[in-house]
Amino acid sequence: MTTVTAPQVPARLGRFVLRMFRPHIFATYAVLWVCALEGSAVALTGRSWRPTGATWVRVVSVVLALLFLRMLDEQKDLDYDRVHHPDRPLVTGAITAAELRLGMAAATVAAAGLNAALSSTAVLLVLSALGYGLLLAVLERLSAAVRDRQLLNLVVTYPVQILLGIYVYGSLAAAGTISADWRGAVLLALSACVFLHFEFARKTAWETPPGARLYSAALGPRRSAAVTAGLAAGAVGCQLALFPPAGPAGLPAGLTAALPAWGLWRFLAVRRGGWPLPAAMGFVIGTYLNLIVRALVVATSR
């Protein structure tokens, strides 16, 4: 058995993060999502918005939370990965469960410390998301249905993302930047639809490879594609409910809505492979950039 010394642990964790977390991708997602949610919340008050130090605390906190959840997933999926992904770091011994738990503890301390500079409410909200992730690990260990049934697993696991959205919005309200109202729920619904559109898109295909966990395996390809497109339509509907189509963001919103429509047409027409992921990714990026631009336009117009 190979002995791992303490100085080696940071390097092993770093290699795990670079391989399994891809920081540039998750950091980009966190910047887009947090700025879109925060900017929209402020813009809806009619006040100007610019990213502040608190904005970057929220961005880094979301990245840390996503890293925490990725490390947790590596541990709770170990039995599945031994069969279907034998090259994963935890399976091969490139990282150990103890080292991953150390990384999770460091991410928790860092997130709590950063948010202590904002408010005690922000600390509690970000820790609630991490705590729910730990609860999920217990639920999946105790329930084969939660662990193995794809749609049930989504219903049980997705609230982690909702809690992170509540953290961003709630920390804004706690700071007095906004007053929480019904539009916050619509903003969170918009974020949910955008995220779930991509989640369904990447797990919708005509064929199901052995061991693959696809929503199309449970729903059938056509129904899974319909849900994927419906979630995009829900995101567009939420955006139009919050912001009228006229104005500087109206045209980009229409253009991004064309991407899932094209994705659905291509998926149904080709009848092989999966949902075109560039279209799904383009919809995510386009929607969030559209919201950010609108918030910045409000800022420069005042």
mmCIF file with all atom_site columns, C-alpha atoms in Angstrom, residues 145-299:
data_model
loop_
_atom_site.group_PDB
_atom_site.id
_atom_site.type_symbol
_atom_site.label_atom_id
_atom_site.label_alt_id
_atom_site.label_comp_id
_atom_site.label_asym_id
_atom_site.label_entity_id
_atom_site.label_seq_id
_atom_site.pdbx_PDB_ins_code
_atom_site.Cartn_x
_atom_site.Cartn_y
_atom_site.Cartn_z
_atom_site.occupancy
_atom_site.B_iso_or_equiv
_atom_site.pdbx_formal_charge
_atom_site.auth_seq_id
_atom_site.auth_comp_id
_atom_site.auth_asym_id
_atom_site.auth_atom_id
_atom_site.pdbx_PDB_model_num
ATOM 1   C CA . ALA A 1 145 ? -35.012 4.000  -5.438  1.00 0.00 ? 145 ALA A CA 1
ATOM 2   C CA . VAL A 1 146 ? -33.511 7.446  -4.817  1.00 0.00 ? 146 VAL A CA 1
ATOM 3   C CA . ARG A 1 147 ? -30.127 6.174  -5.937  1.00 0.00 ? 147 ARG A CA 1
ATOM 4   C CA . ASP A 1 148 ? -31.147 4.287  -9.082  1.00 0.00 ? 148 ASP A CA 1
ATOM 5   C CA . ARG A 1 149 ? -34.348 5.883  -10.428 1.00 0.00 ? 149 ARG A CA 1
ATOM 6   C CA . GLN A 1 150 ? -33.182 8.782  -12.568 1.00 0.00 ? 150 GLN A CA 1
ATOM 7   C CA . LEU A 1 151 ? -36.252 11.000 -12.334 1.00 0.00 ? 151 LEU A CA 1
ATOM 8   C CA . LEU A 1 152 ? -36.734 10.459 -8.600  1.00 0.00 ? 152 LEU A CA 1
ATOM 9   C CA . ASN A 1 153 ? -33.064 11.184 -8.068  1.00 0.00 ? 153 ASN A CA 1
ATOM 10  C CA . LEU A 1 154 ? -33.446 14.476 -9.944  1.00 0.00 ? 154 LEU A CA 1
ATOM 11  C CA . VAL A 1 155 ? -36.446 15.497 -7.833  1.00 0.00 ? 155 VAL A CA 1
ATOM 12  C CA . VAL A 1 156 ? -34.512 14.786 -4.650  1.00 0.00 ? 156 VAL A CA 1
ATOM 13  C CA . THR A 1 157 ? -31.156 16.258 -5.690  1.00 0.00 ? 157 THR A CA 1
ATOM 14  C CA . TYR A 1 158 ? -32.171 19.379 -7.595  1.00 0.00 ? 158 TYR A CA 1
ATOM 15  C CA . PRO A 1 159 ? -33.127 21.405 -4.469  1.00 0.00 ? 159 PRO A CA 1
ATOM 16  C CA . VAL A 1 160 ? -29.380 21.873 -3.887  1.00 0.00 ? 160 VAL A CA 1
ATOM 17  C CA . GLN A 1 161 ? -29.372 24.225 -6.875  1.00 0.00 ? 161 GLN A CA 1
ATOM 18  C CA . ILE A 1 162 ? -32.490 25.963 -5.576  1.00 0.00 ? 162 ILE A CA 1
ATOM 19  C CA . LEU A 1 163 ? -30.788 26.502 -2.221  1.00 0.00 ? 163 LEU A CA 1
ATOM 20  C CA . LEU A 1 164 ? -27.778 28.064 -3.946  1.00 0.00 ? 164 LEU A CA 1
ATOM 21  C CA . GLY A 1 165 ? -30.142 30.399 -5.798  1.00 0.00 ? 165 GLY A CA 1
ATOM 22  C CA . ILE A 1 166 ? -31.848 31.275 -2.528  1.00 0.00 ? 166 ILE A CA 1
ATOM 23  C CA . TYR A 1 167 ? -28.395 31.967 -1.083  1.00 0.00 ? 167 TYR A CA 1
ATOM 24  C CA . VAL A 1 168 ? -27.616 34.500 -3.828  1.00 0.00 ? 168 VAL A CA 1
ATOM 25  C CA . TYR A 1 169 ? -31.021 36.173 -3.652  1.00 0.00 ? 169 TYR A CA 1
ATOM 26  C CA . GLY A 1 170 ? -31.346 35.933 0.132   1.00 0.00 ? 170 GLY A CA 1
ATOM 27  C CA . SER A 1 171 ? -27.910 37.397 0.773   1.00 0.00 ? 171 SER A CA 1
ATOM 28  C CA . LEU A 1 172 ? -28.875 40.370 -1.409  1.00 0.00 ? 172 LEU A CA 1
ATOM 29  C CA . ALA A 1 173 ? -32.027 40.864 0.639   1.00 0.00 ? 173 ALA A CA 1
ATOM 30  C CA . ALA A 1 174 ? -30.146 40.476 3.912   1.00 0.00 ? 174 ALA A CA 1
ATOM 31  C CA . ALA A 1 175 ? -27.711 43.183 2.805   1.00 0.00 ? 175 ALA A CA 1
ATOM 32  C CA . GLY A 1 176 ? -30.606 45.544 2.087   1.00 0.00 ? 176 GLY A CA 1
ATOM 33  C CA . THR A 1 177 ? -29.714 45.688 -1.620  1.00 0.00 ? 177 THR A CA 1
ATOM 34  C CA . ILE A 1 178 ? -33.199 44.491 -2.595  1.00 0.00 ? 178 ILE A CA 1
ATOM 35  C CA . SER A 1 179 ? -36.524 43.832 -0.921  1.00 0.00 ? 179 SER A CA 1
ATOM 36  C CA . ALA A 1 180 ? -37.598 40.224 -1.446  1.00 0.00 ? 180 ALA A CA 1
ATOM 37  C CA . ASP A 1 181 ? -40.917 39.827 -3.275  1.00 0.00 ? 181 ASP A CA 1
ATOM 38  C CA . TRP A 1 182 ? -42.691 37.483 -5.698  1.00 0.00 ? 182 TRP A CA 1
ATOM 39  C CA . ARG A 1 183 ? -40.285 38.362 -8.502  1.00 0.00 ? 183 ARG A CA 1
ATOM 40  C CA . GLY A 1 184 ? -37.562 36.549 -6.621  1.00 0.00 ? 184 GLY A CA 1
ATOM 41  C CA . ALA A 1 185 ? -39.517 33.306 -7.014  1.00 0.00 ? 185 ALA A CA 1
ATOM 42  C CA . VAL A 1 186 ? -39.841 33.936 -10.762 1.00 0.00 ? 186 VAL A CA 1
ATOM 43  C CA . LEU A 1 187 ? -36.101 34.608 -11.020 1.00 0.00 ? 187 LEU A CA 1
ATOM 44  C CA . LEU A 1 188 ? -35.367 31.341 -9.230  1.00 0.00 ? 188 LEU A CA 1
ATOM 45  C CA . ALA A 1 189 ? -37.820 29.542 -11.517 1.00 0.00 ? 189 ALA A CA 1
ATOM 46  C CA . LEU A 1 190 ? -36.049 31.058 -14.531 1.00 0.00 ? 190 LEU A CA 1
ATOM 47  C CA . SER A 1 191 ? -32.695 29.793 -13.243 1.00 0.00 ? 191 SER A CA 1
ATOM 48  C CA . ALA A 1 192 ? -34.203 26.365 -12.590 1.00 0.00 ? 192 ALA A CA 1
ATOM 49  C CA . CYS A 1 193 ? -35.578 26.101 -16.116 1.00 0.00 ? 193 CYS A CA 1
ATOM 50  C CA . VAL A 1 194 ? -32.258 27.134 -17.651 1.00 0.00 ? 194 VAL A CA 1
ATOM 51  C CA . PHE A 1 195 ? -30.280 24.636 -15.577 1.00 0.00 ? 195 PHE A CA 1
ATOM 52  C CA . LEU A 1 196 ? -32.751 21.794 -16.086 1.00 0.00 ? 196 LEU A CA 1
ATOM 53  C CA . HIS A 1 197 ? -32.912 22.453 -19.832 1.00 0.00 ? 197 HIS A CA 1
ATOM 54  C CA . PHE A 1 198 ? -29.192 21.721 -20.057 1.00 0.00 ? 198 PHE A CA 1
ATOM 55  C CA . GLU A 1 199 ? -29.465 18.834 -17.591 1.00 0.00 ? 199 GLU A CA 1
ATOM 56  C CA . PHE A 1 200 ? -32.149 17.132 -19.696 1.00 0.00 ? 200 PHE A CA 1
ATOM 57  C CA . ALA A 1 201 ? -30.401 17.986 -22.970 1.00 0.00 ? 201 ALA A CA 1
ATOM 58  C CA . ARG A 1 202 ? -27.195 16.226 -21.979 1.00 0.00 ? 202 ARG A CA 1
ATOM 59  C CA . LYS A 1 203 ? -29.122 13.141 -20.859 1.00 0.00 ? 203 LYS A CA 1
ATOM 60  C CA . THR A 1 204 ? -31.543 12.843 -23.778 1.00 0.00 ? 204 THR A CA 1
ATOM 61  C CA . ALA A 1 205 ? -30.613 10.468 -26.585 1.00 0.00 ? 205 ALA A CA 1
ATOM 62  C CA . TRP A 1 206 ? -32.187 7.970  -28.958 1.00 0.00 ? 206 TRP A CA 1
ATOM 63  C CA . GLU A 1 207 ? -29.970 5.144  -27.712 1.00 0.00 ? 207 GLU A CA 1
ATOM 64  C CA . THR A 1 208 ? -28.997 4.279  -24.140 1.00 0.00 ? 208 THR A CA 1
ATOM 65  C CA . PRO A 1 209 ? -25.454 2.921  -23.773 1.00 0.00 ? 209 PRO A CA 1
ATOM 66  C CA . PRO A 1 210 ? -24.987 0.219  -21.119 1.00 0.00 ? 210 PRO A CA 1
ATOM 67  C CA . GLY A 1 211 ? -24.860 1.774  -17.669 1.00 0.00 ? 211 GLY A CA 1
ATOM 68  C CA . ALA A 1 212 ? -25.832 5.245  -18.857 1.00 0.00 ? 212 ALA A CA 1
ATOM 69  C CA . ARG A 1 213 ? -28.204 7.204  -16.633 1.00 0.00 ? 213 ARG A CA 1
ATOM 70  C CA . LEU A 1 214 ? -30.406 9.018  -19.135 1.00 0.00 ? 214 LEU A CA 1
ATOM 71  C CA . TYR A 1 215 ? -33.794 10.676 -18.723 1.00 0.00 ? 215 TYR A CA 1
ATOM 72  C CA . SER A 1 216 ? -34.707 9.414  -22.176 1.00 0.00 ? 216 SER A CA 1
ATOM 73  C CA . ALA A 1 217 ? -34.329 5.862  -20.874 1.00 0.00 ? 217 ALA A CA 1
ATOM 74  C CA . ALA A 1 218 ? -37.114 6.550  -18.367 1.00 0.00 ? 218 ALA A CA 1
ATOM 75  C CA . LEU A 1 219 ? -39.330 8.824  -20.472 1.00 0.00 ? 219 LEU A CA 1
ATOM 76  C CA . GLY A 1 220 ? -38.551 7.737  -23.999 1.00 0.00 ? 220 GLY A CA 1
ATOM 77  C CA . PRO A 1 221 ? -36.595 9.929  -26.433 1.00 0.00 ? 221 PRO A CA 1
ATOM 78  C CA . ARG A 1 222 ? -39.544 11.997 -27.690 1.00 0.00 ? 222 ARG A CA 1
ATOM 79  C CA . ARG A 1 223 ? -40.996 12.789 -24.288 1.00 0.00 ? 223 ARG A CA 1
ATOM 80  C CA . SER A 1 224 ? -37.563 13.582 -22.877 1.00 0.00 ? 224 SER A CA 1
ATOM 81  C CA . ALA A 1 225 ? -36.967 15.931 -25.817 1.00 0.00 ? 225 ALA A CA 1
ATOM 82  C CA . ALA A 1 226 ? -40.351 17.563 -25.210 1.00 0.00 ? 226 ALA A CA 1
ATOM 83  C CA . VAL A 1 227 ? -39.437 18.171 -21.558 1.00 0.00 ? 227 VAL A CA 1
ATOM 84  C CA . THR A 1 228 ? -36.081 19.610 -22.642 1.00 0.00 ? 228 THR A CA 1
ATOM 85  C CA . ALA A 1 229 ? -37.768 22.051 -25.020 1.00 0.00 ? 229 ALA A CA 1
ATOM 86  C CA . GLY A 1 230 ? -40.513 22.829 -22.499 1.00 0.00 ? 230 GLY A CA 1
ATOM 87  C CA . LEU A 1 231 ? -37.975 23.831 -19.878 1.00 0.00 ? 231 LEU A CA 1
ATOM 88  C CA . ALA A 1 232 ? -36.406 26.283 -22.326 1.00 0.00 ? 232 ALA A CA 1
ATOM 89  C CA . ALA A 1 233 ? -39.863 27.679 -23.070 1.00 0.00 ? 233 ALA A CA 1
ATOM 90  C CA . GLY A 1 234 ? -40.431 28.060 -19.331 1.00 0.00 ? 234 GLY A CA 1
ATOM 91  C CA . ALA A 1 235 ? -37.204 30.048 -19.000 1.00 0.00 ? 235 ALA A CA 1
ATOM 92  C CA . VAL A 1 236 ? -38.222 32.359 -21.850 1.00 0.00 ? 236 VAL A CA 1
ATOM 93  C CA . GLY A 1 237 ? -41.685 32.768 -20.307 1.00 0.00 ? 237 GLY A CA 1
ATOM 94  C CA . CYS A 1 238 ? -40.222 33.714 -16.929 1.00 0.00 ? 238 CYS A CA 1
ATOM 95  C CA . GLN A 1 239 ? -37.937 36.227 -18.590 1.00 0.00 ? 239 GLN A CA 1
ATOM 96  C CA . LEU A 1 240 ? -40.814 37.833 -20.469 1.00 0.00 ? 240 LEU A CA 1
ATOM 97  C CA . ALA A 1 241 ? -42.905 37.914 -17.281 1.00 0.00 ? 241 ALA A CA 1
ATOM 98  C CA . LEU A 1 242 ? -40.168 39.882 -15.526 1.00 0.00 ? 242 LEU A CA 1
ATOM 99  C CA . PHE A 1 243 ? -39.008 42.063 -18.399 1.00 0.00 ? 243 PHE A CA 1
ATOM 100 C CA . PRO A 1 244 ? -41.162 43.272 -21.320 1.00 0.00 ? 244 PRO A CA 1
ATOM 101 C CA . PRO A 1 245 ? -39.930 42.153 -24.744 1.00 0.00 ? 245 PRO A CA 1
ATOM 102 C CA . ALA A 1 246 ? -39.431 45.721 -25.905 1.00 0.00 ? 246 ALA A CA 1
ATOM 103 C CA . GLY A 1 247 ? -36.136 47.357 -25.138 1.00 0.00 ? 247 GLY A CA 1
ATOM 104 C CA . PRO A 1 248 ? -32.463 46.488 -25.409 1.00 0.00 ? 248 PRO A CA 1
ATOM 105 C CA . ALA A 1 249 ? -32.790 42.837 -24.342 1.00 0.00 ? 249 ALA A CA 1
ATOM 106 C CA . GLY A 1 250 ? -35.832 41.928 -26.447 1.00 0.00 ? 250 GLY A CA 1
ATOM 107 C CA . LEU A 1 251 ? -34.026 40.827 -29.607 1.00 0.00 ? 251 LEU A CA 1
ATOM 108 C CA . PRO A 1 252 ? -31.341 38.704 -27.864 1.00 0.00 ? 252 PRO A CA 1
ATOM 109 C CA . ALA A 1 253 ? -34.070 36.916 -25.889 1.00 0.00 ? 253 ALA A CA 1
ATOM 110 C CA . GLY A 1 254 ? -35.771 35.999 -29.168 1.00 0.00 ? 254 GLY A CA 1
ATOM 111 C CA . LEU A 1 255 ? -32.506 34.772 -30.653 1.00 0.00 ? 255 LEU A CA 1
ATOM 112 C CA . THR A 1 256 ? -31.670 32.534 -27.701 1.00 0.00 ? 256 THR A CA 1
ATOM 113 C CA . ALA A 1 257 ? -35.186 31.067 -27.818 1.00 0.00 ? 257 ALA A CA 1
ATOM 114 C CA . ALA A 1 258 ? -34.436 29.876 -31.355 1.00 0.00 ? 258 ALA A CA 1
ATOM 115 C CA . LEU A 1 259 ? -31.650 27.589 -30.096 1.00 0.00 ? 259 LEU A CA 1
ATOM 116 C CA . PRO A 1 260 ? -33.827 25.051 -28.227 1.00 0.00 ? 260 PRO A CA 1
ATOM 117 C CA . ALA A 1 261 ? -36.348 25.155 -31.072 1.00 0.00 ? 261 ALA A CA 1
ATOM 118 C CA . TRP A 1 262 ? -33.597 24.205 -33.512 1.00 0.00 ? 262 TRP A CA 1
ATOM 119 C CA . GLY A 1 263 ? -32.293 21.581 -31.071 1.00 0.00 ? 263 GLY A CA 1
ATOM 120 C CA . LEU A 1 264 ? -35.718 19.942 -30.848 1.00 0.00 ? 264 LEU A CA 1
ATOM 121 C CA . TRP A 1 265 ? -36.147 19.970 -34.638 1.00 0.00 ? 265 TRP A CA 1
ATOM 122 C CA . ARG A 1 266 ? -32.710 18.446 -35.212 1.00 0.00 ? 266 ARG A CA 1
ATOM 123 C CA . PHE A 1 267 ? -33.134 15.784 -32.533 1.00 0.00 ? 267 PHE A CA 1
ATOM 124 C CA . LEU A 1 268 ? -36.488 14.635 -33.916 1.00 0.00 ? 268 LEU A CA 1
ATOM 125 C CA . ALA A 1 269 ? -35.369 14.849 -37.541 1.00 0.00 ? 269 ALA A CA 1
ATOM 126 C CA . VAL A 1 270 ? -32.063 12.985 -37.232 1.00 0.00 ? 270 VAL A CA 1
ATOM 127 C CA . ARG A 1 271 ? -33.429 10.258 -34.927 1.00 0.00 ? 271 ARG A CA 1
ATOM 128 C CA . ARG A 1 272 ? -30.002 9.184  -33.720 1.00 0.00 ? 272 ARG A CA 1
ATOM 129 C CA . GLY A 1 273 ? -27.485 10.408 -31.203 1.00 0.00 ? 273 GLY A CA 1
ATOM 130 C CA . GLY A 1 274 ? -28.396 12.940 -28.557 1.00 0.00 ? 274 GLY A CA 1
ATOM 131 C CA . TRP A 1 275 ? -29.748 16.437 -28.183 1.00 0.00 ? 275 TRP A CA 1
ATOM 132 C CA . PRO A 1 276 ? -27.263 18.875 -29.810 1.00 0.00 ? 276 PRO A CA 1
ATOM 133 C CA . LEU A 1 277 ? -25.355 20.113 -26.776 1.00 0.00 ? 277 LEU A CA 1
ATOM 134 C CA . PRO A 1 278 ? -23.937 23.266 -28.446 1.00 0.00 ? 278 PRO A CA 1
ATOM 135 C CA . ALA A 1 279 ? -27.529 24.500 -28.799 1.00 0.00 ? 279 ALA A CA 1
ATOM 136 C CA . ALA A 1 280 ? -28.261 23.766 -25.132 1.00 0.00 ? 280 ALA A CA 1
ATOM 137 C CA . MET A 1 281 ? -25.036 25.409 -23.979 1.00 0.00 ? 281 MET A CA 1
ATOM 138 C CA . GLY A 1 282 ? -25.703 28.384 -26.236 1.00 0.00 ? 282 GLY A CA 1
ATOM 139 C CA . PHE A 1 283 ? -29.142 28.795 -24.679 1.00 0.00 ? 283 PHE A CA 1
ATOM 140 C CA . VAL A 1 284 ? -27.677 28.809 -21.159 1.00 0.00 ? 284 VAL A CA 1
ATOM 141 C CA . ILE A 1 285 ? -24.942 31.312 -22.008 1.00 0.00 ? 285 ILE A CA 1
ATOM 142 C CA . GLY A 1 286 ? -27.221 33.463 -24.169 1.00 0.00 ? 286 GLY A CA 1
ATOM 143 C CA . THR A 1 287 ? -29.965 33.686 -21.546 1.00 0.00 ? 287 THR A CA 1
ATOM 144 C CA . TYR A 1 288 ? -27.616 34.671 -18.744 1.00 0.00 ? 288 TYR A CA 1
ATOM 145 C CA . LEU A 1 289 ? -25.680 37.130 -20.899 1.00 0.00 ? 289 LEU A CA 1
ATOM 146 C CA . ASN A 1 290 ? -28.971 38.674 -21.973 1.00 0.00 ? 290 ASN A CA 1
ATOM 147 C CA . LEU A 1 291 ? -29.970 39.230 -18.339 1.00 0.00 ? 291 LEU A CA 1
ATOM 148 C CA . ILE A 1 292 ? -26.547 40.641 -17.457 1.00 0.00 ? 292 ILE A CA 1
ATOM 149 C CA . VAL A 1 293 ? -26.592 43.052 -20.402 1.00 0.00 ? 293 VAL A CA 1
ATOM 150 C CA . ARG A 1 294 ? -30.080 44.222 -19.432 1.00 0.00 ? 294 ARG A CA 1
ATOM 151 C CA . ALA A 1 295 ? -28.928 44.902 -15.871 1.00 0.00 ? 295 ALA A CA 1
ATOM 152 C CA . LEU A 1 296 ? -25.868 46.796 -17.127 1.00 0.00 ? 296 LEU A CA 1
ATOM 153 C CA . VAL A 1 297 ? -28.021 48.824 -19.526 1.00 0.00 ? 297 VAL A CA 1
ATOM 154 C CA . VAL A 1 298 ? -30.231 49.852 -16.604 1.00 0.00 ? 298 VAL A CA 1
ATOM 155 C CA . ALA A 1 299 ? -27.060 50.872 -14.788 1.00 0.00 ? 299 ALA A CA 1
#
